[in-house]
Every structure is written in structure tokens, then in C-alpha cells.
PDB file of C-alpha atoms in Angstrom:
ATOM      1  CA  MET A  24     -52.843   5.048  57.896  1.00 58.00           C
ATOM      2  CA  GLY A  25     -56.128   6.165  56.294  1.00 81.00           C
ATOM      3  CA  HIS A  26     -57.694   4.627  53.220  1.00 89.00           C
ATOM      4  CA  ILE A  27     -56.557   5.420  49.690  1.00 94.00           C
ATOM      5  CA  ILE A  28     -59.340   3.290  48.175  1.00 96.00           C
ATOM      6  CA  LYS A  29     -62.878   3.105  49.501  1.00 96.00           C
ATOM      7  CA  VAL A  30     -65.658   1.225  47.726  1.00 96.00           C
ATOM      8  CA  ASP A  31     -69.178   1.612  49.110  1.00 96.00           C
ATOM      9  CA  ASN A  32     -71.874  -0.903  48.049  1.00 96.00           C
ATOM     10  CA  MET A  33     -70.605  -0.919  44.469  1.00 96.00           C
ATOM     11  CA  LYS A  34     -72.573  -2.842  41.848  1.00 95.00           C
ATOM     12  CA  LYS A  35     -71.838  -3.449  38.186  1.00 95.00           C
ATOM     13  CA  THR A  36     -74.342  -4.885  35.727  1.00 94.00           C
ATOM     14  CA  TYR A  37     -73.671  -5.582  32.055  1.00 91.00           C
ATOM     15  CA  GLN A  38     -76.332  -5.894  29.390  1.00 86.00           C
ATOM     16  CA  LEU A  39     -75.745  -8.938  27.187  1.00 85.00           C
ATOM     17  CA  GLY A  40     -78.500  -8.989  24.594  1.00 85.00           C
ATOM     18  CA  ASP A  41     -81.737  -9.196  26.551  1.00 88.00           C
ATOM     19  CA  GLN A  42     -79.925 -10.589  29.594  1.00 89.00           C
ATOM     20  CA  GLN A  43     -78.423  -8.660  32.512  1.00 88.00           C
ATOM     21  CA  ILE A  44     -75.182 -10.000  33.994  1.00 89.00           C
ATOM     22  CA  GLN A  45     -74.360  -8.815  37.495  1.00 92.00           C
ATOM     23  CA  ALA A  46     -70.558  -8.743  37.714  1.00 93.00           C
ATOM     24  CA  LEU A  47     -70.459  -7.063  41.138  1.00 94.00           C
ATOM     25  CA  ALA A  48     -73.281  -7.499  43.626  1.00 94.00           C
ATOM     26  CA  GLY A  49     -72.823  -4.761  46.220  1.00 94.00           C
ATOM     27  CA  VAL A  50     -69.132  -4.744  47.185  1.00 95.00           C
ATOM     28  CA  SER A  51     -67.717  -2.613  50.006  1.00 96.00           C
ATOM     29  CA  LEU A  52     -63.965  -2.458  50.571  1.00 96.00           C
ATOM     30  CA  GLU A  53     -61.292  -0.194  52.028  1.00 97.00           C
ATOM     31  CA  ILE A  54     -57.587  -0.339  51.177  1.00 97.00           C
ATOM     32  CA  GLY A  55     -55.251   1.675  53.353  1.00 96.00           C
ATOM     33  CA  ARG A  56     -52.505   3.941  52.112  1.00 95.00           C
ATOM     34  CA  GLY A  57     -49.347   1.850  51.733  1.00 95.00           C
ATOM     35  CA  GLU A  58     -51.081  -1.554  51.793  1.00 96.00           C
ATOM     36  CA  PHE A  59     -50.152  -4.485  49.557  1.00 96.00           C
ATOM     37  CA  VAL A  60     -53.346  -6.331  48.619  1.00 97.00           C
ATOM     38  CA  ALA A  61     -53.953  -9.333  46.368  1.00 96.00           C
ATOM     39  CA  ILE A  62     -57.393  -9.689  44.784  1.00 96.00           C
ATOM     40  CA  MET A  63     -58.180 -13.298  43.940  1.00 94.00           C
ATOM     41  CA  GLY A  64     -61.001 -15.246  42.369  1.00 91.00           C
ATOM     42  CA  SER A  65     -61.832 -17.641  39.572  1.00 88.00           C
ATOM     43  CA  SER A  66     -62.946 -16.553  36.105  1.00 85.00           C
ATOM     44  CA  GLY A  67     -66.269 -14.718  36.386  1.00 87.00           C
ATOM     45  CA  SER A  68     -65.851 -13.992  40.108  1.00 92.00           C
ATOM     46  CA  GLY A  69     -65.799 -10.214  39.628  1.00 92.00           C
ATOM     47  CA  LYS A  70     -62.116  -9.597  40.313  1.00 92.00           C
ATOM     48  CA  SER A  71     -61.325  -8.181  36.842  1.00 90.00           C
ATOM     49  CA  THR A  72     -64.427  -5.968  36.945  1.00 93.00           C
ATOM     50  CA  MET A  73     -63.250  -4.707  40.317  1.00 94.00           C
ATOM     51  CA  MET A  74     -59.805  -3.942  38.899  1.00 92.00           C
ATOM     52  CA  ASN A  75     -61.305  -1.955  35.996  1.00 92.00           C
ATOM     53  CA  LEU A  76     -63.421   0.073  38.402  1.00 94.00           C
ATOM     54  CA  LEU A  77     -60.507   0.745  40.774  1.00 95.00           C
ATOM     55  CA  GLY A  78     -58.456   1.907  37.779  1.00 93.00           C
ATOM     56  CA  CYS A  79     -61.228   4.259  36.586  1.00 91.00           C
ATOM     57  CA  LEU A  80     -61.391   2.271  33.337  1.00 90.00           C
ATOM     58  CA  ASP A  81     -65.103   1.659  33.899  1.00 90.00           C
ATOM     59  CA  LYS A  82     -67.920   3.077  36.028  1.00 91.00           C
ATOM     60  CA  PRO A  83     -70.148   1.242  38.512  1.00 93.00           C
ATOM     61  CA  THR A  84     -73.858   0.835  37.861  1.00 94.00           C
ATOM     62  CA  SER A  85     -74.476   2.013  41.420  1.00 95.00           C
ATOM     63  CA  GLY A  86     -72.567   2.644  44.626  1.00 95.00           C
ATOM     64  CA  GLU A  87     -69.546   4.885  45.084  1.00 95.00           C
ATOM     65  CA  TYR A  88     -65.801   4.671  44.610  1.00 95.00           C
ATOM     66  CA  TYR A  89     -63.584   7.087  46.530  1.00 95.00           C
ATOM     67  CA  LEU A  90     -60.037   7.436  45.223  1.00 94.00           C
ATOM     68  CA  ASP A  91     -57.735   9.275  47.612  1.00 91.00           C
ATOM     69  CA  GLY A  92     -60.864  10.697  49.277  1.00 90.00           C
ATOM     70  CA  GLN A  93     -62.457  11.911  46.033  1.00 91.00           C
ATOM     71  CA  PRO A  94     -65.848  10.465  44.932  1.00 93.00           C
ATOM     72  CA  MET A  95     -65.359   9.364  41.334  1.00 92.00           C
ATOM     73  CA  SER A  96     -69.070   9.645  40.479  1.00 89.00           C
ATOM     74  CA  LYS A  97     -68.700  13.433  40.752  1.00 88.00           C
ATOM     75  CA  VAL A  98     -65.784  13.538  38.292  1.00 89.00           C
ATOM     76  CA  LYS A  99     -66.294  14.012  34.540  1.00 88.00           C
ATOM     77  CA  ASP A 100     -64.718  11.601  32.062  1.00 85.00           C
ATOM     78  CA  ASP A 101     -61.954  13.952  30.921  1.00 86.00           C
ATOM     79  CA  GLN A 102     -61.054  14.754  34.530  1.00 88.00           C
ATOM     80  CA  GLN A 103     -61.025  11.047  35.370  1.00 87.00           C
ATOM     81  CA  ALA A 104     -58.465  10.499  32.610  1.00 86.00           C
ATOM     82  CA  LEU A 105     -56.204  13.142  34.185  1.00 85.00           C
ATOM     83  CA  ILE A 106     -56.641  11.640  37.646  1.00 87.00           C
ATOM     84  CA  ARG A 107     -55.916   8.166  36.258  1.00 87.00           C
ATOM     85  CA  ASN A 108     -52.689   9.329  34.621  1.00 84.00           C
ATOM     86  CA  ALA A 109     -51.536  11.167  37.744  1.00 86.00           C
ATOM     87  CA  LYS A 110     -52.577   8.811  40.542  1.00 91.00           C
ATOM     88  CA  ILE A 111     -52.665   5.262  39.141  1.00 93.00           C
ATOM     89  CA  GLY A 112     -49.883   3.193  37.626  1.00 93.00           C
ATOM     90  CA  PHE A 113     -50.982   0.136  35.612  1.00 94.00           C
ATOM     91  CA  VAL A 114     -49.088  -3.101  35.042  1.00 94.00           C
ATOM     92  CA  PHE A 115     -50.652  -5.688  32.714  1.00 90.00           C
ATOM     93  CA  GLN A 116     -50.026  -9.349  31.932  1.00 88.00           C
ATOM     94  CA  SER A 117     -49.320  -8.555  28.266  1.00 88.00           C
ATOM     95  CA  PHE A 118     -46.882  -5.704  29.109  1.00 90.00           C
ATOM     96  CA  ASN A 119     -48.593  -3.300  26.600  1.00 91.00           C
ATOM     97  CA  LEU A 120     -45.303  -1.929  25.285  1.00 94.00           C
ATOM     98  CA  LEU A 121     -44.959  -0.185  21.925  1.00 94.00           C
ATOM     99  CA  PRO A 122     -42.896  -2.632  19.826  1.00 93.00           C
ATOM    100  CA  ARG A 123     -40.941  -0.123  17.710  1.00 94.00           C
ATOM    101  CA  THR A 124     -39.808   2.117  20.567  1.00 95.00           C
ATOM    102  CA  THR A 125     -37.025   1.663  23.101  1.00 97.00           C
ATOM    103  CA  ALA A 126     -37.467   0.869  26.767  1.00 97.00           C
ATOM    104  CA  LEU A 127     -36.672   4.502  27.568  1.00 97.00           C
ATOM    105  CA  GLU A 128     -39.265   5.800  25.097  1.00 96.00           C
ATOM    106  CA  ASN A 129     -41.916   3.406  26.403  1.00 96.00           C
ATOM    107  CA  VAL A 130     -41.362   4.601  29.957  1.00 96.00           C
ATOM    108  CA  GLU A 131     -41.442   8.241  28.843  1.00 94.00           C
ATOM    109  CA  LEU A 132     -44.938   7.984  27.350  1.00 90.00           C
ATOM    110  CA  PRO A 133     -47.037   9.060  30.386  1.00 88.00           C
ATOM    111  CA  LEU A 134     -44.769  12.122  30.768  1.00 90.00           C
ATOM    112  CA  LEU A 135     -45.210  12.943  27.093  1.00 85.00           C
ATOM    113  CA  TYR A 136     -48.982  12.943  27.559  1.00 80.00           C
ATOM    114  CA  ALA A 137     -48.535  15.170  30.613  1.00 80.00           C
ATOM    115  CA  GLY A 138     -46.529  17.720  28.591  1.00 84.00           C
ATOM    116  CA  ILE A 139     -43.234  17.263  30.461  1.00 89.00           C
ATOM    117  CA  PRO A 140     -40.190  18.661  28.550  1.00 93.00           C
ATOM    118  CA  SER A 141     -37.985  16.175  26.690  1.00 92.00           C
ATOM    119  CA  ARG A 142     -34.855  16.437  28.853  1.00 94.00           C
ATOM    120  CA  GLU A 143     -36.813  15.892  32.081  1.00 95.00           C
ATOM    121  CA  ARG A 144     -38.729  12.995  30.508  1.00 94.00           C
ATOM    122  CA  ARG A 145     -35.535  11.191  29.557  1.00 95.00           C
ATOM    123  CA  SER A 146     -33.932  11.772  32.943  1.00 95.00           C
ATOM    124  CA  ARG A 147     -36.942  10.507  34.892  1.00 95.00           C
ATOM    125  CA  ALA A 148     -37.454   7.533  32.569  1.00 96.00           C
ATOM    126  CA  ALA A 149     -33.808   6.507  32.912  1.00 96.00           C
ATOM    127  CA  GLU A 150     -34.068   6.763  36.698  1.00 94.00           C
ATOM    128  CA  ALA A 151     -37.239   4.628  36.714  1.00 94.00           C
ATOM    129  CA  LEU A 152     -35.586   1.937  34.597  1.00 95.00           C
ATOM    130  CA  GLN A 153     -32.545   2.001  36.849  1.00 93.00           C
ATOM    131  CA  SER A 154     -34.831   1.448  39.861  1.00 90.00           C
ATOM    132  CA  VAL A 155     -36.085  -1.861  38.392  1.00 92.00           C
ATOM    133  CA  GLY A 156     -32.632  -3.106  37.386  1.00 91.00           C
ATOM    134  CA  LEU A 157     -32.680  -2.084  33.707  1.00 93.00           C
ATOM    135  CA  GLY A 158     -30.218   0.787  33.691  1.00 91.00           C
ATOM    136  CA  ASN A 159     -28.228  -1.061  31.004  1.00 93.00           C
ATOM    137  CA  ARG A 160     -31.251  -1.672  28.731  1.00 94.00           C
ATOM    138  CA  LEU A 161     -32.439   1.882  28.029  1.00 95.00           C
ATOM    139  CA  ASN A 162     -32.110   1.642  24.258  1.00 96.00           C
ATOM    140  CA  ASN A 163     -33.356  -1.905  23.770  1.00 97.00           C
ATOM    141  CA  LYS A 164     -36.687  -2.473  22.035  1.00 96.00           C
ATOM    142  CA  PRO A 165     -39.198  -4.979  23.471  1.00 95.00           C
ATOM    143  CA  ASN A 166     -38.206  -7.741  21.048  1.00 95.00           C
ATOM    144  CA  GLU A 167     -34.647  -7.445  22.382  1.00 96.00           C
ATOM    145  CA  LEU A 168     -35.787  -8.039  25.968  1.00 95.00           C
ATOM    146  CA  SER A 169     -36.916 -11.152  27.833  1.00 94.00           C
ATOM    147  CA  GLY A 170     -40.459 -11.390  29.194  1.00 94.00           C
ATOM    148  CA  GLY A 171     -39.263 -10.488  32.676  1.00 93.00           C
ATOM    149  CA  GLN A 172     -37.342  -7.489  31.365  1.00 95.00           C
ATOM    150  CA  GLN A 173     -40.398  -6.319  29.419  1.00 95.00           C
ATOM    151  CA  GLN A 174     -42.479  -6.514  32.586  1.00 94.00           C
ATOM    152  CA  ARG A 175     -39.832  -4.450  34.398  1.00 95.00           C
ATOM    153  CA  VAL A 176     -40.181  -1.798  31.683  1.00 96.00           C
ATOM    154  CA  SER A 177     -43.935  -1.903  32.269  1.00 96.00           C
ATOM    155  CA  ILE A 178     -43.409  -1.408  36.011  1.00 96.00           C
ATOM    156  CA  ALA A 179     -41.002   1.484  35.391  1.00 95.00           C
ATOM    157  CA  ARG A 180     -43.614   3.108  33.133  1.00 95.00           C
ATOM    158  CA  ALA A 181     -46.260   2.635  35.835  1.00 94.00           C
ATOM    159  CA  LEU A 182     -43.984   4.372  38.356  1.00 93.00           C
ATOM    160  CA  ILE A 183     -42.981   7.331  36.188  1.00 93.00           C
ATOM    161  CA  ASN A 184     -45.663   9.744  37.448  1.00 89.00           C
ATOM    162  CA  ASN A 185     -45.105   8.716  41.079  1.00 90.00           C
ATOM    163  CA  PRO A 186     -48.670   7.364  41.392  1.00 91.00           C
ATOM    164  CA  VAL A 187     -50.398   6.835  44.723  1.00 89.00           C
ATOM    165  CA  ILE A 188     -51.541   3.347  43.631  1.00 95.00           C
ATOM    166  CA  LEU A 189     -50.010   0.573  41.531  1.00 96.00           C
ATOM    167  CA  LEU A 190     -52.622  -1.728  39.968  1.00 96.00           C
ATOM    168  CA  ALA A 191     -51.234  -4.948  38.509  1.00 96.00           C
ATOM    169  CA  ASP A 192     -53.521  -7.284  36.542  1.00 93.00           C
ATOM    170  CA  GLU A 193     -52.059 -10.828  36.430  1.00 92.00           C
ATOM    171  CA  PRO A 194     -48.522  -9.338  36.188  1.00 93.00           C
ATOM    172  CA  THR A 195     -46.833 -12.765  36.210  1.00 93.00           C
ATOM    173  CA  GLY A 196     -49.319 -14.595  33.983  1.00 89.00           C
ATOM    174  CA  ALA A 197     -46.949 -14.722  30.995  1.00 87.00           C
ATOM    175  CA  LEU A 198     -43.777 -15.450  32.992  1.00 91.00           C
ATOM    176  CA  ASP A 199     -41.967 -18.536  34.237  1.00 91.00           C
ATOM    177  CA  THR A 200     -41.733 -19.341  37.935  1.00 91.00           C
ATOM    178  CA  GLN A 201     -38.313 -17.810  38.636  1.00 91.00           C
ATOM    179  CA  THR A 202     -39.072 -14.617  36.714  1.00 92.00           C
ATOM    180  CA  SER A 203     -42.444 -14.372  38.487  1.00 92.00           C
ATOM    181  CA  ARG A 204     -40.637 -14.422  41.834  1.00 92.00           C
ATOM    182  CA  GLU A 205     -38.311 -11.656  40.681  1.00 92.00           C
ATOM    183  CA  ILE A 206     -41.218  -9.470  39.525  1.00 93.00           C
ATOM    184  CA  MET A 207     -43.139 -10.013  42.766  1.00 94.00           C
ATOM    185  CA  ASN A 208     -40.011  -9.138  44.755  1.00 93.00           C
ATOM    186  CA  ILE A 209     -39.965  -5.803  42.908  1.00 93.00           C
ATOM    187  CA  PHE A 210     -43.559  -5.193  44.025  1.00 94.00           C
ATOM    188  CA  ARG A 211     -42.574  -6.093  47.587  1.00 93.00           C
ATOM    189  CA  HIS A 212     -39.683  -3.659  47.396  1.00 91.00           C
ATOM    190  CA  LEU A 213     -42.000  -0.893  46.146  1.00 92.00           C
ATOM    191  CA  HIS A 214     -44.466  -1.669  48.931  1.00 93.00           C
ATOM    192  CA  ALA A 215     -41.633  -1.450  51.458  1.00 91.00           C
ATOM    193  CA  GLN A 216     -40.934   2.031  50.087  1.00 90.00           C
ATOM    194  CA  GLY A 217     -44.521   3.045  50.871  1.00 91.00           C
ATOM    195  CA  LYS A 218     -46.390   2.375  47.623  1.00 93.00           C
ATOM    196  CA  THR A 219     -49.962   1.106  47.683  1.00 96.00           C
ATOM    197  CA  VAL A 220     -49.943  -2.056  45.559  1.00 97.00           C
ATOM    198  CA  VAL A 221     -53.012  -3.990  44.389  1.00 97.00           C
ATOM    199  CA  VAL A 222     -52.379  -7.197  42.431  1.00 96.00           C
ATOM    200  CA  VAL A 223     -55.114  -9.211  40.719  1.00 95.00           C
ATOM    201  CA  THR A 224     -54.105 -12.858  40.406  1.00 93.00           C
ATOM    202  CA  HIS A 225     -55.575 -16.345  40.284  1.00 89.00           C
ATOM    203  CA  GLU A 226     -52.318 -17.883  41.545  1.00 90.00           C
ATOM    204  CA  PRO A 227     -52.194 -18.583  45.319  1.00 90.00           C
ATOM    205  CA  GLU A 228     -48.364 -18.540  45.389  1.00 91.00           C
ATOM    206  CA  ILE A 229     -48.359 -15.040  43.851  1.00 92.00           C
ATOM    207  CA  ALA A 230     -51.004 -13.791  46.287  1.00 93.00           C
ATOM    208  CA  GLN A 231     -48.760 -14.848  49.177  1.00 92.00           C
ATOM    209  CA  TYR A 232     -46.395 -11.977  48.368  1.00 94.00           C
ATOM    210  CA  ALA A 233     -49.083  -9.514  49.459  1.00 95.00           C
ATOM    211  CA  LYS A 234     -49.940  -8.573  53.042  1.00 94.00           C
ATOM    212  CA  ARG A 235     -53.675  -9.103  52.585  1.00 95.00           C
ATOM    213  CA  ILE A 236     -55.823 -11.307  50.341  1.00 95.00           C
ATOM    214  CA  VAL A 237     -59.326 -10.308  49.229  1.00 96.00           C
ATOM    215  CA  ARG A 238     -61.101 -13.196  47.524  1.00 95.00           C
ATOM    216  CA  PHE A 239     -64.094 -12.755  45.214  1.00 95.00           C
ATOM    217  CA  ARG A 240     -66.851 -15.206  44.374  1.00 94.00           C
ATOM    218  CA  ASP A 241     -70.031 -14.543  42.367  1.00 93.00           C
ATOM    219  CA  GLY A 242     -69.480 -10.788  42.385  1.00 94.00           C
ATOM    220  CA  GLN A 243     -69.016 -10.523  46.150  1.00 95.00           C
ATOM    221  CA  ILE A 244     -66.181 -10.634  48.664  1.00 95.00           C
ATOM    222  CA  PHE A 245     -66.281 -13.910  50.567  1.00 92.00           C
ATOM    223  CA  GLU A 246     -62.844 -13.751  52.215  1.00 93.00           C
ATOM    224  CA  ASP A 247     -60.634 -10.886  53.412  1.00 95.00           C
ATOM    225  CA  ARG A 248     -57.635 -11.917  55.479  1.00 93.00           C
ATOM    226  CA  PRO A 249     -54.033 -10.948  56.275  1.00 93.00           C
ATOM    227  CA  VAL A 250     -51.038 -12.880  54.928  1.00 90.00           C
ATOM    228  CA  GLY A 251     -48.061 -13.983  56.996  1.00 74.00           C
ATOM    229  CA  SER A 252     -44.853 -11.977  56.648  1.00 61.00           C
ATOM    230  CA  LEU A 253     -42.167 -12.775  54.077  1.00 58.00           C
ATOM    231  CA  PRO A 254     -38.507 -11.877  54.719  1.00 55.00           C
ATOM    232  CA  PRO A 255     -37.396  -8.442  53.473  1.00 56.00           C
ATOM    233  CA  VAL A 256     -36.065  -8.194  49.925  1.00 54.00           C
ATOM    234  CA  ASP A 257     -33.146  -6.199  48.603  1.00 50.00           C
ATOM    235  CA  LEU A 258     -33.757  -5.116  44.987  1.00 46.00           C
ATOM    236  CA  ALA A 259     -30.054  -5.560  44.320  1.00 47.00           C
ATOM    237  CA  GLU A 260     -30.583  -9.297  44.798  1.00 46.00           C
ATOM    238  CA  VAL A 261     -33.102  -9.449  41.940  1.00 48.00           C
ATOM    239  CA  ARG A 262     -31.460 -10.525  38.694  1.00 44.00           C
ATOM    240  CA  PRO A 263     -31.605  -7.911  35.865  1.00 42.00           C
TER     241      PRO A 263
END
């Protein structure tokens, strides 16, 4: 399978006034291509810091992060931004949608930044929305969509550049139980199609959708174990 993510003795220290806070204390981790991994931990455990580093939103104090075989310490900031846009799709708890633009326009945004022509942008964005069950909501704005539908738009936007990794930070944190199940079934479906999916969550029932759980405590990994299999999911069964 080969690893898509490799973290080697990574440390992260923040300066808070005259005090140093060690968020990560020498973490090493490999995630294989096509894995579905849940990162868990309580507040302050280091899981959110880890997510920011995996997403190239921050840099480690020491150690190395290899993304798709490439050492990120050797990559300049502007190049990292290009790599991030091309290789990583982000899904956030708060959806991060532009309120005055349609679902289609929100999903188009990464392609706009990449300089893709308008007709191709619209076609690919419509296809991405169709893939998450929102083919009939292309022209709706976020305030015309439910929380679950907004998160589907966010997932479609994350998929638009065909990234090698999907990083989801508490993707069900703002959703009710039934909608959370539907969103996690979409992630399972994407994993079944070969996507590498990494979900940060503090909810054990959400982590159970993954194939592997990595648990953080005090800036270190203290548990790394497989998860039992769930039955296969058909995306057509997920309510739009």
C-alpha cells in the first residue's frame, strides 16, 4: 500500500508569553495510501495541532513530515500552498462556506484559485455536488440548506481537486445524530473508492466509522489500533 503520510519524531512548541507549551512531544506516525484513520483525544491532547501540521497549515518545531513522499521542511511557503490546494481536501466543523454564494460557486472556489476555465469549473463542481447527493441544490445558498447539506457542500468542495488526502476536523460537531451518521457514511463511501481519509474527532461513535484509531494524550500517541469492520454503504441510501 505504501504510506501517504509519514511523521518522524515531530515536535511542536508554542511560546505563550514567557512560557513554552509543548503541543506535540516527538510523534512518529505512518498512514497508508487509502486508509481511513480517526485521530482522537481530549482538549489539549495534541490532536488539533497534529491536524494543522498534516494539512500544512502550520510547521513543526522539529522533526519531519513527509506528504506523498515529499519532505515538507524542504518546501517553501508558497509551494506548500500549491501542494495543499492540489493534494489535501479540508472539511471543517463550521463548514466555512461563503454565505452569499451558491453551493455550486462555493465548490468551484479551489478551481478558481487554480485558474481552471469557467465552463470546466461549473461542470466539475456540479459533478462533485451530485456525488454527495446534492445534484438538486446547485443554486441554493448556505442559508437555504440544512446543516447536513452544508457539510455535503463542504465535502464536495474538498473533493473538487481530486486530492490524495481528505482531512476532516470534527466534521459532525455541529450536526445531530442522524445527520452525523449520513455524513460519516459519505466518508466511508469515499474511503471505499480509495480515498485516504483522516478524521479528527472526540466522539467515540464517530471514530468507529474509521478502520484505525490513533489516540493522543499529552502531545503523544498512546494508542494506535484497528477498528472492527462496518457493513458496506451505498451512497444512494444516504438521504439528500
